């Protein structure tokens, strides 16, 4: 569902991703770990079609080099870093934007809202509230709901748990695990290696733009590469 082959990206003269190869198969839950500045968000933007790689190929949902609008229409739900809600719009309006982005029209908006209500009853209670006035935890749930309302088959998330209290992080990861169990393909980009490796099947570790480890979650939990990156 997601396939990066020897992808390199630079910001001006500065190389950021260096020959990154990464694959997420249908139905997999794969995490991408890495410390600050490793290039995680650059990779998210590359998958989302917001950045063109300088070399290498990107295929998402079978489509090569798709633009962001098309990526969403292909059934890919994006949860960007820092949520990126529209603070001056209501929760309902934010959800509507996520719904419109998909435009597959297989499911009505109201039906989508019902789906959301089952996962996050709190979001339905806040439909008329300005998104900018929600708590951090509520904003995180709305950002996920916005990605889910068009019933995507693939979810790509950039540090969704950042800034959440530990109890909410557990709740959030439980929902991601449930989405995966229902058949969604997930690429979860996280700094929280402990939590991510608990729910993922496989993982990649990015450091200074390069993949430095690529293994089963179980093996990464014990890996000195992961330990050294995070605890040195
Ligand atoms: N638009 C840009 N122009 C120039 N350099 C950039 C730009 N965006 C990011 N960078 C640099 O690229 C590097 C990787 O940034 P990126 O945001 O991908 O890292 P990250 O792994 O997501 O970090 P974090 O954990 O802090 O979110 C950083 O050194 C950053 O300063
Ligand atoms: Mg980032």
mmCIF file of N, CA and C and ligand atoms in Angstrom, residues 40-41 81 158-159, ligand 2:
data_model
loop_
_atom_site.group_PDB
_atom_site.id
_atom_site.type_symbol
_atom_site.label_atom_id
_atom_site.label_comp_id
_atom_site.label_asym_id
_atom_site.label_seq_id
_atom_site.Cartn_x
_atom_site.Cartn_y
_atom_site.Cartn_z
ATOM 1 N N UNK A 40 11.404 12.384 9.938
ATOM 2 C CA UNK A 40 10.124 11.676 9.978
ATOM 3 C C UNK A 40 9.021 12.475 9.259
ATOM 4 N N UNK A 41 8.936 13.767 9.579
ATOM 5 C CA UNK A 41 7.883 14.579 8.959
ATOM 6 C C UNK A 41 8.162 14.773 7.474
ATOM 7 N N UNK A 81 1.386 16.153 11.598
ATOM 8 C CA UNK A 81 2.030 16.584 12.848
ATOM 9 C C UNK A 81 1.282 17.811 13.388
ATOM 10 N N UNK A 158 1.476 11.221 11.744
ATOM 11 C CA UNK A 158 2.766 11.796 12.130
ATOM 12 C C UNK A 158 2.723 12.248 13.594
ATOM 13 N N UNK A 159 3.300 11.496 14.467
ATOM 14 C CA UNK A 159 3.361 11.754 15.905
ATOM 15 C C UNK A 159 2.011 12.154 16.510
HETATM 16 MG MG1 LIG B 2 8.225 15.664 12.778
#
